[in-house]
Amino acid sequence: MNKQFTPLEFEKSIYQIEDKIEELKKLSSETGINLDDQVKLLTNQAFEFKKQLYSSLTPSQKLQIARHAKRPTFLDYVSLITTDWLELHGDRAGTDDRAIIGGVAQIDGKSVMLIGTQKGRTTKENIEYNFGMPQPEGYRKALRLFYHADRFNLPIITLIDTPGAYPGIKAEQTGQGTAIAVNLREMAKLETPIVSVILGEGCSGGALGLAVSNRVYMFEHSLYTVISPEGCASILWRSADMASTAAENLKITSDDLLQMEIIDGIIKEPLGGAHYDWDFAAAELKNTVLESIDEMSGMSGTELKSDRHEKFRRMGVFIE
Amino acid sequence: MSLRDWFENRRNKQLNADLVESKISGDDLLKLWEKCYNCNTSIPQKELEQNMHVCPKCDYHFRIGARERLEQLLDEDSFEEINSNMLPSDPLDFVDTMRYKTRQVDARKKTNLNEAVVTGIGKISDWEVAVAVMDFAYMGGSMGSVVGEKITRLIEEGIKRKIPIIAVTSSGGARMQESCLSLMQMAKTSCAVARANEQKILYITVLTEPTFGGVTASFGTLGDIIIAEQGARIGFAGRRVIEQTIRQKLPSDFQTAEYLLKYGHVDMVFHRSGLKSTLEKLIRIHAPAKQKVNT
């Protein structure tokens, strides 16, 4: 395993085992004693242990991976999967919200519109991208780009990683709720294919505002939820300390969402999470979006619209 | 003590004396009087009802239930409820400090409603309308699968009958106990509004105290016309969340109906007593010829 990261709490034992293996290798080369069999055995066991660990993560452990600082962001994926990327700025009404970024590009020669929420890594970036929390103007920029894509028959790909729409005074003054609502309604009317992927965090209306799509996928360790586990804990339990319990109860993992038939599929991540191997994650992402755009290539505008409509029409569980 | 307070006290004493004489038990008293949250005046329940649950002194609009709202808005005996038997389930087996199932039972007992919205077909001054009214008393008017489905079906019914659709909201937002299923109701209801738009069916929303979160960010603010009830608090994020995020106090009129009007998010703000006549006007002005029901 690549040792460029500080281990997360639950990864510590793995890192320790791998340190021991390294020690053995070193010992072997220093003393000339052949320890190859032992090293091989341990390496295999460590690998099995890792596979087991990462396939049985708790929701709050997944949360830590989904929020990992080194996890690839929207712009990282753009540079890994597209050619000829050209960012299109601004909402045409006075603002260019940097938390939502959009533009045109080609993926394997196929022209697309890409829109996503962007998170930063440094303080400077976090301020620029507002921690991936869009203002109403960001949703309005996305809407303008949706219409653009619709006019030119560009399939729309939205890549989502947001803790939610920004809760602030100005956001309320310029209509955060309305901006999201209008996107939900207008996405329903578009006659071009829309594919969405939850990259990391997909929290509440802030995520859904870009995800009324024909196909919705989640990365293996990402989460999709009506409210952040912390927010839910502070409202229902009146204590943010209950966040991990809330995360369990809210059923936010990709497996949960697939089971609830809210998403169409799960995109595999490299062992340990996307941050361990960006190229692997990017290749999986690219395959998934290209395949699903290809699947829809024979559908007319009207068919695409009713496909999307029927997808969401089915959602909900009740007794009658 | 100001002169005004002195008079107030004297008046209250007199009121109390009247009550003692009438020999009513304390519990009954609570039922007969309601205290205004805004100006603290005690108002006889009957007077409050006659005044559409608006404080006669300061015009504070009390929250009202779905049934009462329907009575105020619709012509007498014109309402026919649809999908009244739809009940919530507990798909996630959700437990917080209480089981979701228990919360459902409690809410039902408290409100005598099966869910947080009542939908149906009724008449406003003889105009046939499809109407949905939310009830905050049922789990904070939160939107889960049932609310989403009932709103969606109502919009579909309005489209089918080619009649105006009216949604009166009062909700804390999406229902956390159904997690992502609740989130998806925002998409479902908004898709239904998209169809109404395409069929050019008039859709009016009336935002009442309080309307927040997932309802504001979906069918609530998608009205062709958006009316807010006087004094109602309406927003996306809750006041407390914003205060915690930006660490500063918010202005007192923040997120009120009047504040939203000022910033251009609602078409109009109305006193409860003017709501029905306003709806009638809007429906009449937007009506294609000969839509009025013959009575």
mmCIF file of N, CA, C and O in Angstrom, chain A residues 129-176:
data_model
loop_
_atom_site.group_PDB
_atom_site.id
_atom_site.type_symbol
_atom_site.label_atom_id
_atom_site.label_comp_id
_atom_site.label_asym_id
_atom_site.label_seq_id
_atom_site.Cartn_x
_atom_site.Cartn_y
_atom_site.Cartn_z
ATOM 1 N N TYR A 129 -13.437 27.793 -3.230
ATOM 2 C CA TYR A 129 -14.534 26.873 -3.560
ATOM 3 C C TYR A 129 -15.576 26.775 -2.445
ATOM 4 O O TYR A 129 -16.511 25.988 -2.535
ATOM 5 N N ASN A 130 -15.401 27.562 -1.389
ATOM 6 C CA ASN A 130 -16.330 27.563 -0.257
ATOM 7 C C ASN A 130 -16.608 26.152 0.268
ATOM 8 O O ASN A 130 -17.757 25.793 0.539
ATOM 9 N N PHE A 131 -15.562 25.336 0.374
ATOM 10 C CA PHE A 131 -15.671 23.961 0.884
ATOM 11 C C PHE A 131 -16.682 23.110 0.100
ATOM 12 O O PHE A 131 -17.278 22.187 0.647
ATOM 13 N N GLY A 132 -16.881 23.479 -1.146
ATOM 14 C CA GLY A 132 -17.817 22.703 -1.970
ATOM 15 C C GLY A 132 -19.283 22.974 -1.661
ATOM 16 O O GLY A 132 -20.141 22.175 -2.005
ATOM 17 N N MET A 133 -19.545 24.111 -0.983
ATOM 18 C CA MET A 133 -20.938 24.441 -0.647
ATOM 19 C C MET A 133 -21.440 25.574 -1.545
ATOM 20 O O MET A 133 -21.075 26.739 -1.352
ATOM 21 N N PRO A 134 -22.278 25.244 -2.521
ATOM 22 C CA PRO A 134 -22.701 26.248 -3.497
ATOM 23 C C PRO A 134 -23.670 27.282 -2.930
ATOM 24 O O PRO A 134 -24.412 27.013 -1.986
ATOM 25 N N GLN A 135 -23.638 28.452 -3.535
ATOM 26 C CA GLN A 135 -24.622 29.502 -3.293
ATOM 27 C C GLN A 135 -25.694 29.349 -4.388
ATOM 28 O O GLN A 135 -25.471 28.644 -5.369
ATOM 29 N N PRO A 136 -26.823 30.052 -4.243
ATOM 30 C CA PRO A 136 -27.858 29.965 -5.288
ATOM 31 C C PRO A 136 -27.289 30.257 -6.686
ATOM 32 O O PRO A 136 -27.692 29.632 -7.664
ATOM 33 N N GLU A 137 -26.352 31.184 -6.740
ATOM 34 C CA GLU A 137 -25.768 31.576 -8.026
ATOM 35 C C GLU A 137 -25.067 30.400 -8.703
ATOM 36 O O GLU A 137 -24.986 30.337 -9.926
ATOM 37 N N GLY A 138 -24.553 29.473 -7.900
ATOM 38 C CA GLY A 138 -23.913 28.289 -8.464
ATOM 39 C C GLY A 138 -24.933 27.399 -9.160
ATOM 40 O O GLY A 138 -24.687 26.881 -10.256
ATOM 41 N N TYR A 139 -26.084 27.233 -8.495
ATOM 42 C CA TYR A 139 -27.144 26.411 -9.107
ATOM 43 C C TYR A 139 -27.672 27.074 -10.379
ATOM 44 O O TYR A 139 -28.039 26.405 -11.334
ATOM 45 N N ARG A 140 -27.681 28.414 -10.362
ATOM 46 C CA ARG A 140 -28.170 29.132 -11.545
ATOM 47 C C ARG A 140 -27.161 29.055 -12.681
ATOM 48 O O ARG A 140 -27.535 29.003 -13.847
ATOM 49 N N LYS A 141 -25.889 29.027 -12.342
ATOM 50 C CA LYS A 141 -24.873 28.808 -13.378
ATOM 51 C C LYS A 141 -25.058 27.416 -13.974
ATOM 52 O O LYS A 141 -25.046 27.244 -15.194
ATOM 53 N N ALA A 142 -25.267 26.431 -13.102
ATOM 54 C CA ALA A 142 -25.486 25.057 -13.588
ATOM 55 C C ALA A 142 -26.698 25.012 -14.513
ATOM 56 O O ALA A 142 -26.656 24.383 -15.575
ATOM 57 N N LEU A 143 -27.756 25.721 -14.127
ATOM 58 C CA LEU A 143 -28.986 25.721 -14.934
ATOM 59 C C LEU A 143 -28.722 26.300 -16.331
ATOM 60 O O LEU A 143 -29.153 25.741 -17.338
ATOM 61 N N ARG A 144 -27.977 27.398 -16.358
ATOM 62 C CA ARG A 144 -27.635 28.005 -17.644
ATOM 63 C C ARG A 144 -26.874 26.998 -18.510
ATOM 64 O O ARG A 144 -27.122 26.882 -19.708
ATOM 65 N N LEU A 145 -26.001 26.241 -17.891
ATOM 66 C CA LEU A 145 -25.217 25.257 -18.642
ATOM 67 C C LEU A 145 -26.068 24.047 -19.048
ATOM 68 O O LEU A 145 -25.844 23.449 -20.101
ATOM 69 N N PHE A 146 -27.055 23.701 -18.210
ATOM 70 C CA PHE A 146 -27.994 22.623 -18.601
ATOM 71 C C PHE A 146 -28.713 23.017 -19.899
ATOM 72 O O PHE A 146 -28.817 22.229 -20.830
ATOM 73 N N TYR A 147 -29.224 24.248 -19.919
ATOM 74 C CA TYR A 147 -29.946 24.725 -21.108
ATOM 75 C C TYR A 147 -29.021 24.720 -22.332
ATOM 76 O O TYR A 147 -29.419 24.352 -23.425
ATOM 77 N N HIS A 148 -27.792 25.133 -22.111
ATOM 78 C CA HIS A 148 -26.804 25.163 -23.199
ATOM 79 C C HIS A 148 -26.610 23.746 -23.754
ATOM 80 O O HIS A 148 -26.664 23.520 -24.964
ATOM 81 N N ALA A 149 -26.422 22.795 -22.856
ATOM 82 C CA ALA A 149 -26.207 21.410 -23.273
ATOM 83 C C ALA A 149 -27.428 20.879 -24.031
ATOM 84 O O ALA A 149 -27.303 20.179 -25.039
ATOM 85 N N ASP A 150 -28.603 21.257 -23.541
ATOM 86 C CA ASP A 150 -29.848 20.819 -24.166
ATOM 87 C C ASP A 150 -29.936 21.340 -25.607
ATOM 88 O O ASP A 150 -30.314 20.617 -26.520
ATOM 89 N N ARG A 151 -29.565 22.605 -25.778
ATOM 90 C CA ARG A 151 -29.612 23.225 -27.117
ATOM 91 C C ARG A 151 -28.680 22.528 -28.090
ATOM 92 O O ARG A 151 -28.998 22.375 -29.258
ATOM 93 N N PHE A 152 -27.524 22.109 -27.609
ATOM 94 C CA PHE A 152 -26.524 21.544 -28.520
ATOM 95 C C PHE A 152 -26.394 20.020 -28.387
ATOM 96 O O PHE A 152 -25.412 19.437 -28.842
ATOM 97 N N ASN A 153 -27.416 19.394 -27.776
ATOM 98 C CA ASN A 153 -27.430 17.932 -27.637
ATOM 99 C C ASN A 153 -26.176 17.349 -27.008
ATOM 100 O O ASN A 153 -25.692 16.297 -27.410
ATOM 101 N N LEU A 154 -25.646 18.054 -26.041
ATOM 102 C CA LEU A 154 -24.481 17.518 -25.332
ATOM 103 C C LEU A 154 -24.969 16.713 -24.135
ATOM 104 O O LEU A 154 -25.740 17.238 -23.322
ATOM 105 N N PRO A 155 -24.567 15.462 -24.011
ATOM 106 C CA PRO A 155 -24.911 14.739 -22.776
ATOM 107 C C PRO A 155 -24.327 15.482 -21.579
ATOM 108 O O PRO A 155 -23.238 16.052 -21.672
ATOM 109 N N ILE A 156 -25.084 15.473 -20.477
ATOM 110 C CA ILE A 156 -24.633 16.188 -19.273
ATOM 111 C C ILE A 156 -24.106 15.175 -18.260
ATOM 112 O O ILE A 156 -24.763 14.172 -17.973
ATOM 113 N N ILE A 157 -22.915 15.450 -17.746
ATOM 114 C CA ILE A 157 -22.370 14.615 -16.671
ATOM 115 C C ILE A 157 -22.207 15.519 -15.455
ATOM 116 O O ILE A 157 -21.519 16.538 -15.527
ATOM 117 N N THR A 158 -22.856 15.172 -14.354
ATOM 118 C CA THR A 158 -22.633 15.957 -13.135
ATOM 119 C C THR A 158 -21.900 15.085 -12.116
ATOM 120 O O THR A 158 -22.258 13.929 -11.905
ATOM 121 N N LEU A 159 -20.858 15.653 -11.528
ATOM 122 C CA LEU A 159 -20.046 14.934 -10.545
ATOM 123 C C LEU A 159 -20.176 15.683 -9.214
ATOM 124 O O LEU A 159 -19.862 16.862 -9.123
ATOM 125 N N ILE A 160 -20.668 14.968 -8.203
ATOM 126 C CA ILE A 160 -21.114 15.656 -6.992
ATOM 127 C C ILE A 160 -20.292 15.287 -5.761
ATOM 128 O O ILE A 160 -20.062 14.104 -5.486
ATOM 129 N N ASP A 161 -19.840 16.293 -5.070
ATOM 130 C CA ASP A 161 -19.121 16.114 -3.810
ATOM 131 C C ASP A 161 -19.346 17.365 -2.972
ATOM 132 O O ASP A 161 -18.606 18.328 -3.069
ATOM 133 N N THR A 162 -20.415 17.352 -2.203
ATOM 134 C CA THR A 162 -20.756 18.562 -1.432
ATOM 135 C C THR A 162 -21.340 18.217 -0.067
ATOM 136 O O THR A 162 -22.150 17.299 0.049
ATOM 137 N N PRO A 163 -20.926 18.971 0.984
ATOM 138 C CA PRO A 163 -21.565 18.789 2.293
ATOM 139 C C PRO A 163 -22.964 19.411 2.314
ATOM 140 O O PRO A 163 -23.673 19.300 3.318
ATOM 141 N N GLY A 164 -23.346 20.089 1.235
ATOM 142 C CA GLY A 164 -24.684 20.685 1.161
ATOM 143 C C GLY A 164 -24.622 22.094 0.597
ATOM 144 O O GLY A 164 -23.536 22.674 0.459
ATOM 145 N N ALA A 165 -25.782 22.632 0.271
ATOM 146 C CA ALA A 165 -25.852 24.019 -0.179
ATOM 147 C C ALA A 165 -25.491 24.921 0.998
ATOM 148 O O ALA A 165 -25.794 24.597 2.139
ATOM 149 N N TYR A 166 -24.856 26.055 0.715
ATOM 150 C CA TYR A 166 -24.350 26.903 1.803
ATOM 151 C C TYR A 166 -25.471 27.555 2.611
ATOM 152 O O TYR A 166 -26.370 28.161 2.042
ATOM 153 N N PRO A 167 -25.429 27.414 3.957
ATOM 154 C CA PRO A 167 -26.420 28.102 4.774
ATOM 155 C C PRO A 167 -25.888 29.471 5.205
ATOM 156 O O PRO A 167 -25.068 29.557 6.099
ATOM 157 N N GLY A 168 -26.324 30.524 4.556
ATOM 158 C CA GLY A 168 -25.828 31.858 4.909
ATOM 159 C C GLY A 168 -26.877 32.923 4.637
ATOM 160 O O GLY A 168 -27.899 32.645 4.017
ATOM 161 N N ILE A 169 -26.606 34.134 5.128
ATOM 162 C CA ILE A 169 -27.580 35.226 4.972
ATOM 163 C C ILE A 169 -27.808 35.534 3.498
ATOM 164 O O ILE A 169 -28.928 35.580 3.013
ATOM 165 N N LYS A 170 -26.707 35.701 2.771
ATOM 166 C CA LYS A 170 -26.832 36.095 1.370
ATOM 167 C C LYS A 170 -27.487 34.981 0.562
ATOM 168 O O LYS A 170 -28.282 35.239 -0.343
ATOM 169 N N ALA A 171 -27.145 33.734 0.905
ATOM 170 C CA ALA A 171 -27.733 32.604 0.189
ATOM 171 C C ALA A 171 -29.255 32.613 0.336
ATOM 172 O O ALA A 171 -29.983 32.293 -0.604
ATOM 173 N N GLU A 172 -29.740 33.007 1.525
ATOM 174 C CA GLU A 172 -31.193 33.068 1.726
ATOM 175 C C GLU A 172 -31.772 34.259 0.961
ATOM 176 O O GLU A 172 -32.838 34.156 0.373
ATOM 177 N N GLN A 173 -31.015 35.380 0.973
ATOM 178 C CA GLN A 173 -31.517 36.565 0.273
ATOM 179 C C GLN A 173 -31.635 36.334 -1.227
ATOM 180 O O GLN A 173 -32.521 36.870 -1.888
ATOM 181 N N THR A 174 -30.709 35.554 -1.777
ATOM 182 C CA THR A 174 -30.772 35.341 -3.222
ATOM 183 C C THR A 174 -31.505 34.042 -3.577
ATOM 184 O O THR A 174 -31.555 33.657 -4.732
ATOM 185 N N GLY A 175 -32.088 33.387 -2.565
ATOM 186 C CA GLY A 175 -33.027 32.300 -2.855
ATOM 187 C C GLY A 175 -32.423 30.926 -3.029
ATOM 188 O O GLY A 175 -32.577 30.294 -4.066
ATOM 189 N N GLN A 176 -31.773 30.426 -1.982
ATOM 190 C CA GLN A 176 -31.163 29.085 -2.050
ATOM 191 C C GLN A 176 -32.205 28.009 -2.367
ATOM 192 O O GLN A 176 -32.003 27.176 -3.251
#
